[in-house]
């Protein structure tokens, strides 16, 4: 058998440089939110709040790890590129243990997020027992995408929180 390539980066730590960037620009965000509160007179003590929020961020500020830098170099359709100059390999083609990479803050991401939230509260008197309060909060994200280095990750999920208060 010939020489077998053995990756030495598994479970290894390397040091590098990370810092500011004089060319860093402000993130650009467009956002809006609308909401509606309902308190129907037919059901005393009931309040319903429905909200929608939409946030789009361009040129998001990111800090790249060594793994991010390597993926940006080798997984790019434009290999080799500027990302390939941000880390150093030794004569054995392994990442050097010290001064392995240079990173910092860069404008390199986009975020798209929109969601609905519903908050329902109900309270009623139980006479001498006190007051009954019920509430629930439901968060329904529709889009949560983060794009970094040309790769979009979909972080969509749903969260529900319910709180019950008894006397």
Short mmCIF file of N, CA and C in Angstrom, two decimals:
data_model
loop_
_atom_site.label_atom_id
_atom_site.label_comp_id
_atom_site.label_asym_id
_atom_site.label_seq_id
_atom_site.Cartn_x
_atom_site.Cartn_y
_atom_site.Cartn_z
N UNK A 1 0.83 -1.20 0.00
CA UNK A 1 0.00 0.00 0.00
C UNK A 1 0.86 1.25 0.00
N UNK A 2 0.41 2.26 -0.71
CA UNK A 2 1.13 3.52 -0.76
C UNK A 2 0.84 4.36 0.47
N UNK A 3 1.41 5.54 0.50
CA UNK A 3 1.15 6.44 1.61
C UNK A 3 -0.32 6.82 1.62
N UNK A 4 -0.90 6.79 2.79
CA UNK A 4 -2.30 7.16 2.97
C UNK A 4 -2.35 8.54 3.60
N UNK A 5 -3.13 9.41 3.01
CA UNK A 5 -3.28 10.76 3.55
C UNK A 5 -4.00 10.68 4.88
N UNK A 6 -3.45 11.28 5.91
CA UNK A 6 -4.09 11.32 7.22
C UNK A 6 -4.30 12.77 7.60
N UNK A 7 -5.55 13.13 7.75
CA UNK A 7 -5.88 14.50 8.12
C UNK A 7 -5.56 14.72 9.59
N UNK A 8 -4.73 15.68 9.87
CA UNK A 8 -4.32 15.93 11.25
C UNK A 8 -5.14 17.02 11.92
N UNK A 9 -6.11 17.59 11.22
CA UNK A 9 -6.90 18.69 11.77
C UNK A 9 -7.97 18.20 12.75
N UNK A 10 -8.31 16.91 12.71
CA UNK A 10 -9.31 16.41 13.65
C UNK A 10 -8.80 16.57 15.07
N UNK A 11 -9.64 17.14 15.91
CA UNK A 11 -9.33 17.32 17.33
C UNK A 11 -8.07 18.15 17.56
N UNK A 12 -7.72 19.02 16.64
CA UNK A 12 -6.52 19.84 16.78
C UNK A 12 -6.93 21.29 17.00
N UNK A 13 -6.07 22.03 17.64
CA UNK A 13 -6.29 23.46 17.84
C UNK A 13 -5.17 24.21 17.14
N UNK A 14 -5.51 25.32 16.54
CA UNK A 14 -4.52 26.18 15.91
C UNK A 14 -4.80 27.60 16.34
N UNK A 15 -3.77 28.43 16.30
CA UNK A 15 -3.95 29.83 16.64
C UNK A 15 -3.92 30.66 15.37
N UNK A 16 -4.57 31.80 15.43
CA UNK A 16 -4.61 32.70 14.29
C UNK A 16 -4.84 34.11 14.76
N UNK A 17 -5.01 35.00 13.83
CA UNK A 17 -5.24 36.41 14.12
C UNK A 17 -6.66 36.78 13.71
N UNK A 18 -7.32 37.56 14.56
CA UNK A 18 -8.66 38.06 14.24
C UNK A 18 -8.74 39.48 14.78
N UNK A 19 -9.35 40.36 14.02
CA UNK A 19 -9.41 41.73 14.47
C UNK A 19 -10.32 42.58 13.62
N UNK A 20 -10.13 43.88 13.70
CA UNK A 20 -10.98 44.83 13.02
C UNK A 20 -10.75 44.88 11.52
N UNK A 21 -11.52 45.73 10.87
CA UNK A 21 -11.44 45.87 9.41
C UNK A 21 -11.76 47.32 9.07
N UNK A 22 -10.78 48.04 8.55
CA UNK A 22 -10.98 49.44 8.19
C UNK A 22 -11.96 49.61 7.04
N UNK A 23 -12.18 48.54 6.25
CA UNK A 23 -13.09 48.62 5.11
C UNK A 23 -14.51 48.15 5.44
N UNK A 24 -14.77 47.88 6.71
CA UNK A 24 -16.08 47.41 7.12
C UNK A 24 -17.15 48.48 6.89
N UNK A 25 -18.28 48.06 6.36
CA UNK A 25 -19.39 48.98 6.08
C UNK A 25 -20.56 48.64 7.01
N UNK A 26 -21.46 49.58 7.15
CA UNK A 26 -22.67 49.34 7.94
C UNK A 26 -23.53 48.27 7.29
N UNK A 27 -24.17 47.47 8.12
CA UNK A 27 -25.17 46.55 7.60
C UNK A 27 -26.34 47.38 7.08
N UNK A 28 -27.06 46.86 6.10
CA UNK A 28 -28.22 47.55 5.55
C UNK A 28 -29.44 46.70 5.87
N UNK A 29 -30.38 47.28 6.59
CA UNK A 29 -31.56 46.52 6.99
C UNK A 29 -32.84 47.23 6.57
N UNK A 30 -33.76 46.46 6.05
CA UNK A 30 -35.11 46.92 5.78
C UNK A 30 -36.02 46.08 6.66
N UNK A 31 -36.86 46.75 7.43
CA UNK A 31 -37.77 46.00 8.30
C UNK A 31 -39.07 46.75 8.46
N UNK A 32 -40.10 45.98 8.76
CA UNK A 32 -41.38 46.56 9.10
C UNK A 32 -42.16 45.56 9.94
N UNK A 33 -43.09 46.08 10.69
CA UNK A 33 -43.95 45.25 11.53
C UNK A 33 -45.35 45.85 11.52
N UNK A 34 -46.33 44.99 11.53
CA UNK A 34 -47.72 45.43 11.65
C UNK A 34 -48.39 44.56 12.71
N UNK A 35 -49.38 45.12 13.36
CA UNK A 35 -50.05 44.38 14.42
C UNK A 35 -51.50 44.77 14.56
N UNK A 36 -52.22 43.90 15.21
CA UNK A 36 -53.65 44.09 15.43
C UNK A 36 -53.98 43.57 16.81
N UNK A 37 -54.76 44.34 17.57
CA UNK A 37 -55.21 43.90 18.89
C UNK A 37 -56.72 43.84 18.88
N UNK A 38 -57.25 42.69 19.26
CA UNK A 38 -58.69 42.47 19.31
C UNK A 38 -59.11 42.25 20.76
N UNK A 39 -60.16 42.95 21.18
CA UNK A 39 -60.77 42.76 22.49
C UNK A 39 -62.28 42.70 22.28
N UNK A 40 -62.79 41.54 21.85
CA UNK A 40 -64.21 41.46 21.49
C UNK A 40 -65.13 41.69 22.69
N UNK A 41 -66.12 42.53 22.48
CA UNK A 41 -67.05 42.84 23.57
C UNK A 41 -67.93 41.64 23.93
N UNK A 42 -68.06 40.69 23.02
CA UNK A 42 -68.86 39.50 23.29
C UNK A 42 -68.21 38.57 24.31
N UNK A 43 -66.89 38.66 24.48
CA UNK A 43 -66.18 37.79 25.43
C UNK A 43 -65.34 38.69 26.33
N UNK A 44 -65.94 39.09 27.45
CA UNK A 44 -65.25 39.99 28.37
C UNK A 44 -63.99 39.31 28.92
N UNK A 45 -62.88 40.06 28.93
CA UNK A 45 -61.63 39.53 29.47
C UNK A 45 -60.72 38.88 28.43
N UNK A 46 -61.18 38.81 27.17
CA UNK A 46 -60.38 38.19 26.11
C UNK A 46 -59.65 39.28 25.32
N UNK A 47 -58.35 39.10 25.16
CA UNK A 47 -57.52 39.99 24.34
C UNK A 47 -56.67 39.14 23.42
N UNK A 48 -56.66 39.50 22.14
CA UNK A 48 -55.88 38.77 21.14
C UNK A 48 -55.01 39.78 20.40
N UNK A 49 -53.70 39.52 20.38
CA UNK A 49 -52.76 40.37 19.65
C UNK A 49 -52.11 39.53 18.57
N UNK A 50 -52.15 40.03 17.34
CA UNK A 50 -51.54 39.35 16.20
C UNK A 50 -50.54 40.32 15.58
N UNK A 51 -49.31 39.86 15.42
CA UNK A 51 -48.25 40.70 14.86
C UNK A 51 -47.54 39.98 13.73
N UNK A 52 -47.02 40.78 12.79
CA UNK A 52 -46.19 40.28 11.70
C UNK A 52 -44.94 41.14 11.65
N UNK A 53 -43.79 40.51 11.53
CA UNK A 53 -42.53 41.24 11.42
C UNK A 53 -41.75 40.70 10.23
N UNK A 54 -41.08 41.61 9.50
CA UNK A 54 -40.28 41.25 8.35
C UNK A 54 -38.96 42.00 8.45
N UNK A 55 -37.84 41.25 8.40
CA UNK A 55 -36.51 41.86 8.51
C UNK A 55 -35.63 41.28 7.41
N UNK A 56 -35.01 42.16 6.63
CA UNK A 56 -34.03 41.76 5.62
C UNK A 56 -32.74 42.54 5.90
N UNK A 57 -31.64 41.80 6.06
CA UNK A 57 -30.34 42.43 6.33
C UNK A 57 -29.40 42.08 5.19
N UNK A 58 -28.79 43.10 4.62
CA UNK A 58 -27.77 42.91 3.57
C UNK A 58 -26.43 43.36 4.13
N UNK A 59 -25.37 42.78 3.61
CA UNK A 59 -24.00 43.10 4.05
C UNK A 59 -23.84 42.90 5.55
N UNK A 60 -24.43 41.81 6.05
CA UNK A 60 -24.34 41.51 7.48
C UNK A 60 -22.88 41.32 7.88
N UNK A 61 -22.56 41.76 9.07
CA UNK A 61 -21.19 41.67 9.57
C UNK A 61 -20.97 40.26 10.12
N UNK A 62 -19.91 39.63 9.64
CA UNK A 62 -19.58 38.26 10.03
C UNK A 62 -18.13 38.19 10.47
N UNK A 63 -17.80 37.20 11.28
CA UNK A 63 -16.43 36.85 11.61
C UNK A 63 -16.26 35.40 11.20
N UNK A 64 -15.27 35.11 10.38
CA UNK A 64 -15.09 33.75 9.88
C UNK A 64 -14.14 32.95 10.74
N UNK A 65 -14.53 31.70 10.99
CA UNK A 65 -13.63 30.75 11.66
C UNK A 65 -12.69 30.18 10.61
N UNK A 66 -11.70 29.42 11.06
CA UNK A 66 -10.79 28.77 10.12
C UNK A 66 -11.58 27.85 9.19
N UNK A 67 -12.56 27.14 9.73
CA UNK A 67 -13.38 26.25 8.90
C UNK A 67 -14.13 27.05 7.83
N UNK A 68 -14.69 28.21 8.21
CA UNK A 68 -15.38 29.06 7.24
C UNK A 68 -14.44 29.50 6.12
N UNK A 69 -13.22 29.89 6.50
CA UNK A 69 -12.25 30.35 5.51
C UNK A 69 -11.88 29.24 4.53
N UNK A 70 -11.69 28.05 5.06
CA UNK A 70 -11.32 26.92 4.19
C UNK A 70 -12.48 26.53 3.27
N UNK A 71 -13.70 26.55 3.79
CA UNK A 71 -14.85 26.25 2.94
C UNK A 71 -15.00 27.31 1.86
N UNK A 72 -14.79 28.58 2.23
CA UNK A 72 -14.88 29.65 1.25
C UNK A 72 -13.83 29.52 0.15
N UNK A 73 -12.71 28.93 0.49
CA UNK A 73 -11.65 28.71 -0.50
C UNK A 73 -11.97 27.50 -1.37
N UNK A 74 -12.08 26.34 -0.75
CA UNK A 74 -12.15 25.08 -1.50
C UNK A 74 -13.53 24.76 -2.07
N UNK A 75 -14.59 25.25 -1.42
CA UNK A 75 -15.94 24.93 -1.89
C UNK A 75 -16.50 25.97 -2.84
N UNK A 76 -15.70 26.93 -3.21
CA UNK A 76 -16.14 28.01 -4.08
C UNK A 76 -16.04 27.60 -5.55
N UNK A 77 -16.94 28.14 -6.34
CA UNK A 77 -16.86 27.89 -7.78
C UNK A 77 -15.74 28.71 -8.43
N UNK A 78 -15.15 29.64 -7.66
CA UNK A 78 -14.07 30.48 -8.19
C UNK A 78 -12.72 30.11 -7.56
N UNK A 79 -12.52 28.86 -7.17
CA UNK A 79 -11.25 28.42 -6.58
C UNK A 79 -10.12 28.55 -7.60
N UNK A 80 -8.95 29.02 -7.23
CA UNK A 80 -8.61 29.66 -5.96
C UNK A 80 -9.11 31.10 -5.92
N UNK A 81 -9.34 31.59 -4.71
CA UNK A 81 -9.87 32.95 -4.54
C UNK A 81 -9.19 33.61 -3.34
N UNK A 82 -9.65 34.80 -2.98
CA UNK A 82 -9.02 35.56 -1.90
C UNK A 82 -9.10 34.83 -0.55
N UNK A 83 -10.11 34.00 -0.35
CA UNK A 83 -10.23 33.26 0.91
C UNK A 83 -9.06 32.30 1.09
N UNK A 84 -8.50 31.81 0.01
CA UNK A 84 -7.38 30.86 0.09
C UNK A 84 -6.12 31.52 0.66
N UNK A 85 -6.05 32.84 0.62
CA UNK A 85 -4.88 33.54 1.15
C UNK A 85 -5.00 33.86 2.63
N UNK A 86 -6.07 33.41 3.28
CA UNK A 86 -6.30 33.76 4.68
C UNK A 86 -5.83 32.69 5.66
N UNK A 87 -5.34 31.56 5.17
CA UNK A 87 -4.81 30.52 6.06
C UNK A 87 -3.53 29.95 5.46
N UNK A 88 -2.76 29.29 6.31
CA UNK A 88 -1.44 28.82 5.90
C UNK A 88 -1.30 27.32 6.12
N UNK A 89 -0.78 26.64 5.11
CA UNK A 89 -0.46 25.22 5.22
C UNK A 89 1.07 25.07 5.24
N UNK A 90 1.52 24.05 5.97
CA UNK A 90 2.95 23.77 6.03
C UNK A 90 3.38 22.93 4.84
N UNK A 91 4.67 22.55 4.85
CA UNK A 91 5.23 21.74 3.76
C UNK A 91 4.53 20.39 3.65
N UNK A 92 3.94 19.93 4.78
CA UNK A 92 3.23 18.64 4.77
C UNK A 92 1.76 18.80 4.38
N UNK A 93 1.37 20.00 3.91
CA UNK A 93 0.00 20.35 3.51
C UNK A 93 -1.00 20.39 4.67
N UNK A 94 -0.52 20.37 5.89
CA UNK A 94 -1.39 20.48 7.05
C UNK A 94 -1.44 21.95 7.49
N UNK A 95 -2.52 22.31 8.17
CA UNK A 95 -2.63 23.67 8.72
C UNK A 95 -1.55 23.82 9.79
N UNK A 96 -0.79 24.90 9.73
CA UNK A 96 0.28 25.12 10.71
C UNK A 96 -0.33 25.39 12.08
N UNK A 97 0.35 25.02 13.16
CA UNK A 97 -0.25 25.15 14.49
C UNK A 97 -0.30 26.58 15.02
N UNK A 98 0.58 27.47 14.57
CA UNK A 98 0.56 28.86 15.04
C UNK A 98 0.47 29.79 13.84
N UNK A 99 -0.17 30.92 14.05
CA UNK A 99 -0.38 31.90 12.98
C UNK A 99 -1.02 31.23 11.75
N UNK A 100 -1.99 30.37 12.02
CA UNK A 100 -2.59 29.55 10.97
C UNK A 100 -3.53 30.32 10.05
N UNK A 101 -4.16 31.36 10.57
CA UNK A 101 -5.14 32.07 9.75
C UNK A 101 -5.25 33.52 10.19
N UNK A 102 -5.79 34.32 9.30
CA UNK A 102 -6.09 35.71 9.59
C UNK A 102 -7.55 35.95 9.23
N UNK A 103 -8.29 36.44 10.19
CA UNK A 103 -9.71 36.70 9.98
C UNK A 103 -10.06 38.03 10.64
N UNK A 104 -11.26 38.42 10.51
CA UNK A 104 -11.73 39.65 11.13
C UNK A 104 -13.16 39.90 10.68
N UNK A 105 -13.65 41.04 11.03
CA UNK A 105 -15.01 41.39 10.68
C UNK A 105 -15.10 41.74 9.20
N UNK A 106 -16.08 41.17 8.52
CA UNK A 106 -16.29 41.44 7.10
C UNK A 106 -17.78 41.54 6.81
N UNK A 107 -18.13 42.25 5.76
CA UNK A 107 -19.52 42.29 5.28
C UNK A 107 -19.70 41.11 4.33
N UNK A 108 -20.29 40.05 4.82
CA UNK A 108 -20.32 38.84 3.99
C UNK A 108 -21.59 38.03 4.13
N UNK A 109 -22.64 38.59 4.67
CA UNK A 109 -23.83 37.78 4.86
C UNK A 109 -25.11 38.54 4.59
N UNK A 110 -26.16 37.79 4.43
CA UNK A 110 -27.52 38.33 4.28
C UNK A 110 -28.44 37.51 5.18
N UNK A 111 -29.45 38.17 5.72
CA UNK A 111 -30.43 37.49 6.55
C UNK A 111 -31.83 37.89 6.10
N UNK A 112 -32.70 36.91 5.96
CA UNK A 112 -34.11 37.16 5.64
C UNK A 112 -34.94 36.48 6.73
N UNK A 113 -35.79 37.27 7.37
CA UNK A 113 -36.60 36.74 8.47
C UNK A 113 -37.99 37.35 8.41
N UNK A 114 -39.02 36.52 8.55
CA UNK A 114 -40.36 37.04 8.78
C UNK A 114 -41.14 36.03 9.59
N UNK A 115 -42.06 36.55 10.42
CA UNK A 115 -42.78 35.69 11.35
C UNK A 115 -44.08 36.35 11.79
N UNK A 116 -44.98 35.50 12.23
CA UNK A 116 -46.21 35.94 12.89
C UNK A 116 -46.09 35.57 14.36
N UNK A 117 -46.73 36.37 15.20
CA UNK A 117 -46.86 35.99 16.60
C UNK A 117 -48.30 36.25 17.02
N UNK A 118 -48.79 35.36 17.85
CA UNK A 118 -50.16 35.47 18.35
C UNK A 118 -50.09 35.36 19.87
N UNK A 119 -50.68 36.33 20.54
CA UNK A 119 -50.70 36.37 22.00
C UNK A 119 -52.17 36.44 22.42
N UNK A 120 -52.63 35.43 23.14
CA UNK A 120 -54.03 35.38 23.58
C UNK A 120 -54.05 35.38 25.10
N UNK A 121 -54.80 36.32 25.67
CA UNK A 121 -54.96 36.42 27.13
C UNK A 121 -56.45 36.40 27.45
N UNK A 122 -56.77 35.66 28.51
CA UNK A 122 -58.16 35.61 28.97
C UNK A 122 -58.15 35.62 30.49
N UNK A 123 -58.99 36.44 31.06
CA UNK A 123 -59.12 36.46 32.52
C UNK A 123 -60.59 36.57 32.88
N UNK A 124 -60.94 35.91 33.98
CA UNK A 124 -62.32 35.98 34.47
C UNK A 124 -62.32 35.82 35.98
N UNK A 125 -63.30 36.42 36.60
CA UNK A 125 -63.44 36.34 38.05
C UNK A 125 -64.08 35.01 38.42
N UNK A 126 -63.55 34.40 39.46
CA UNK A 126 -64.13 33.16 40.00
C UNK A 126 -64.77 33.44 41.36
N UNK A 127 -65.31 34.63 41.43
CA UNK A 127 -65.98 35.10 42.66
C UNK A 127 -65.04 35.02 43.86
N UNK A 128 -65.41 34.27 44.89
CA UNK A 128 -64.61 34.21 46.11
C UNK A 128 -63.29 33.43 45.94
N UNK A 129 -63.13 32.69 44.86
CA UNK A 129 -61.90 31.94 44.63
C UNK A 129 -60.78 32.81 44.07
N UNK A 130 -61.12 33.97 43.52
CA UNK A 130 -60.11 34.84 42.95
C UNK A 130 -60.32 35.03 41.46
N UNK A 131 -59.24 35.12 40.73
CA UNK A 131 -59.30 35.37 39.29
C UNK A 131 -58.56 34.27 38.54
N UNK A 132 -59.16 33.83 37.44
CA UNK A 132 -58.52 32.86 36.55
C UNK A 132 -57.90 33.62 35.39
N UNK A 133 -56.60 33.36 35.13
CA UNK A 133 -55.91 34.00 34.01
C UNK A 133 -55.30 32.91 33.15
N UNK A 134 -55.59 32.98 31.87
CA UNK A 134 -55.01 32.06 30.89
C UNK A 134 -54.33 32.89 29.82
N UNK A 135 -53.16 32.43 29.38
CA UNK A 135 -52.50 33.13 28.28
C UNK A 135 -51.67 32.14 27.49
N UNK A 136 -51.53 32.44 26.22
CA UNK A 136 -50.65 31.65 25.37
C UNK A 136 -49.98 32.58 24.37
N UNK A 137 -48.77 32.22 24.03
CA UNK A 137 -48.01 32.97 23.05
C UNK A 137 -47.53 31.97 22.01
N UNK A 138 -47.81 32.23 20.76
CA UNK A 138 -47.39 31.34 19.68
C UNK A 138 -46.55 32.15 18.70
N UNK A 139 -45.37 31.65 18.42
CA UNK A 139 -44.44 32.29 17.51
C UNK A 139 -44.34 31.41 16.28
N UNK A 140 -44.65 31.96 15.11
CA UNK A 140 -44.70 31.19 13.87
C UNK A 140 -43.77 31.79 12.81
N UNK A 141 -42.50 31.44 12.84
CA UNK A 141 -41.60 31.96 11.81
C UNK A 141 -41.94 31.37 10.45
N UNK A 142 -41.94 32.21 9.44
CA UNK A 142 -42.24 31.79 8.08
C UNK A 142 -40.96 31.61 7.26
N UNK A 143 -40.00 32.50 7.50
CA UNK A 143 -38.71 32.46 6.81
C UNK A 143 -37.64 32.86 7.80
N UNK A 144 -36.55 32.11 7.83
CA UNK A 144 -35.38 32.49 8.60
C UNK A 144 -34.17 31.92 7.88
N UNK A 145 -33.66 32.69 6.94
CA UNK A 145 -32.55 32.24 6.10
C UNK A 145 -31.34 33.13 6.32
N UNK A 146 -30.20 32.48 6.53
CA UNK A 146 -28.94 33.19 6.68
C UNK A 146 -28.03 32.75 5.55
N UNK A 147 -27.56 33.70 4.75
CA UNK A 147 -26.66 33.40 3.64
C UNK A 147 -25.27 33.91 4.00
N UNK A 148 -24.30 33.00 3.91
CA UNK A 148 -22.92 33.34 4.20
C UNK A 148 -22.05 32.57 3.23
N UNK A 149 -21.15 33.25 2.58
CA UNK A 149 -20.25 32.64 1.59
C UNK A 149 -21.02 31.94 0.48
N UNK A 150 -22.15 32.51 0.10
CA UNK A 150 -22.93 31.96 -1.00
C UNK A 150 -23.79 30.76 -0.64
N UNK A 151 -23.74 30.33 0.62
CA UNK A 151 -24.55 29.19 1.07
C UNK A 151 -25.66 29.70 1.96
N UNK A 152 -26.88 29.28 1.66
CA UNK A 152 -28.03 29.70 2.44
C UNK A 152 -28.46 28.57 3.37
N UNK A 153 -28.53 28.88 4.67
CA UNK A 153 -29.02 27.94 5.66
C UNK A 153 -30.43 28.34 6.05
N UNK A 154 -31.33 27.39 6.01
CA UNK A 154 -32.71 27.62 6.41
C UNK A 154 -32.83 27.24 7.88
N UNK A 155 -33.10 28.21 8.74
CA UNK A 155 -33.19 28.01 10.18
C UNK A 155 -34.63 28.03 10.66
N UNK A 156 -35.54 27.65 9.78
CA UNK A 156 -36.96 27.75 10.07
C UNK A 156 -37.38 26.74 11.14
N UNK A 157 -38.23 27.15 12.04
CA UNK A 157 -38.77 26.29 13.08
C UNK A 157 -39.94 26.99 13.73
N UNK A 158 -40.56 26.37 14.66
CA UNK A 158 -41.70 26.97 15.35
C UNK A 158 -41.53 26.81 16.85
N UNK A 159 -41.97 27.83 17.59
CA UNK A 159 -41.88 27.82 19.03
C UNK A 159 -43.24 28.20 19.57
N UNK A 160 -43.67 27.50 20.59
CA UNK A 160 -44.92 27.85 21.24
C UNK A 160 -44.68 27.91 22.74
N UNK A 161 -45.22 28.92 23.38
CA UNK A 161 -45.07 29.08 24.82
C UNK A 161 -46.46 29.29 25.40
N UNK A 162 -46.80 28.49 26.37
CA UNK A 162 -48.11 28.63 27.02
C UNK A 162 -47.89 28.81 28.50
N UNK A 163 -48.61 29.75 29.08
CA UNK A 163 -48.50 30.04 30.51
C UNK A 163 -49.90 30.02 31.11
N UNK A 164 -50.07 29.30 32.18
CA UNK A 164 -51.37 29.19 32.84
C UNK A 164 -51.22 29.70 34.25
N UNK A 165 -52.08 30.64 34.65
CA UNK A 165 -52.05 31.18 36.01
C UNK A 165 -53.36 30.86 36.69
N UNK A 166 -53.28 30.22 37.84
CA UNK A 166 -54.47 29.90 38.62
C UNK A 166 -54.37 30.63 39.95
N UNK A 167 -55.53 30.86 40.62
CA UNK A 167 -55.49 31.58 41.91
C UNK A 167 -54.71 30.82 42.96
#
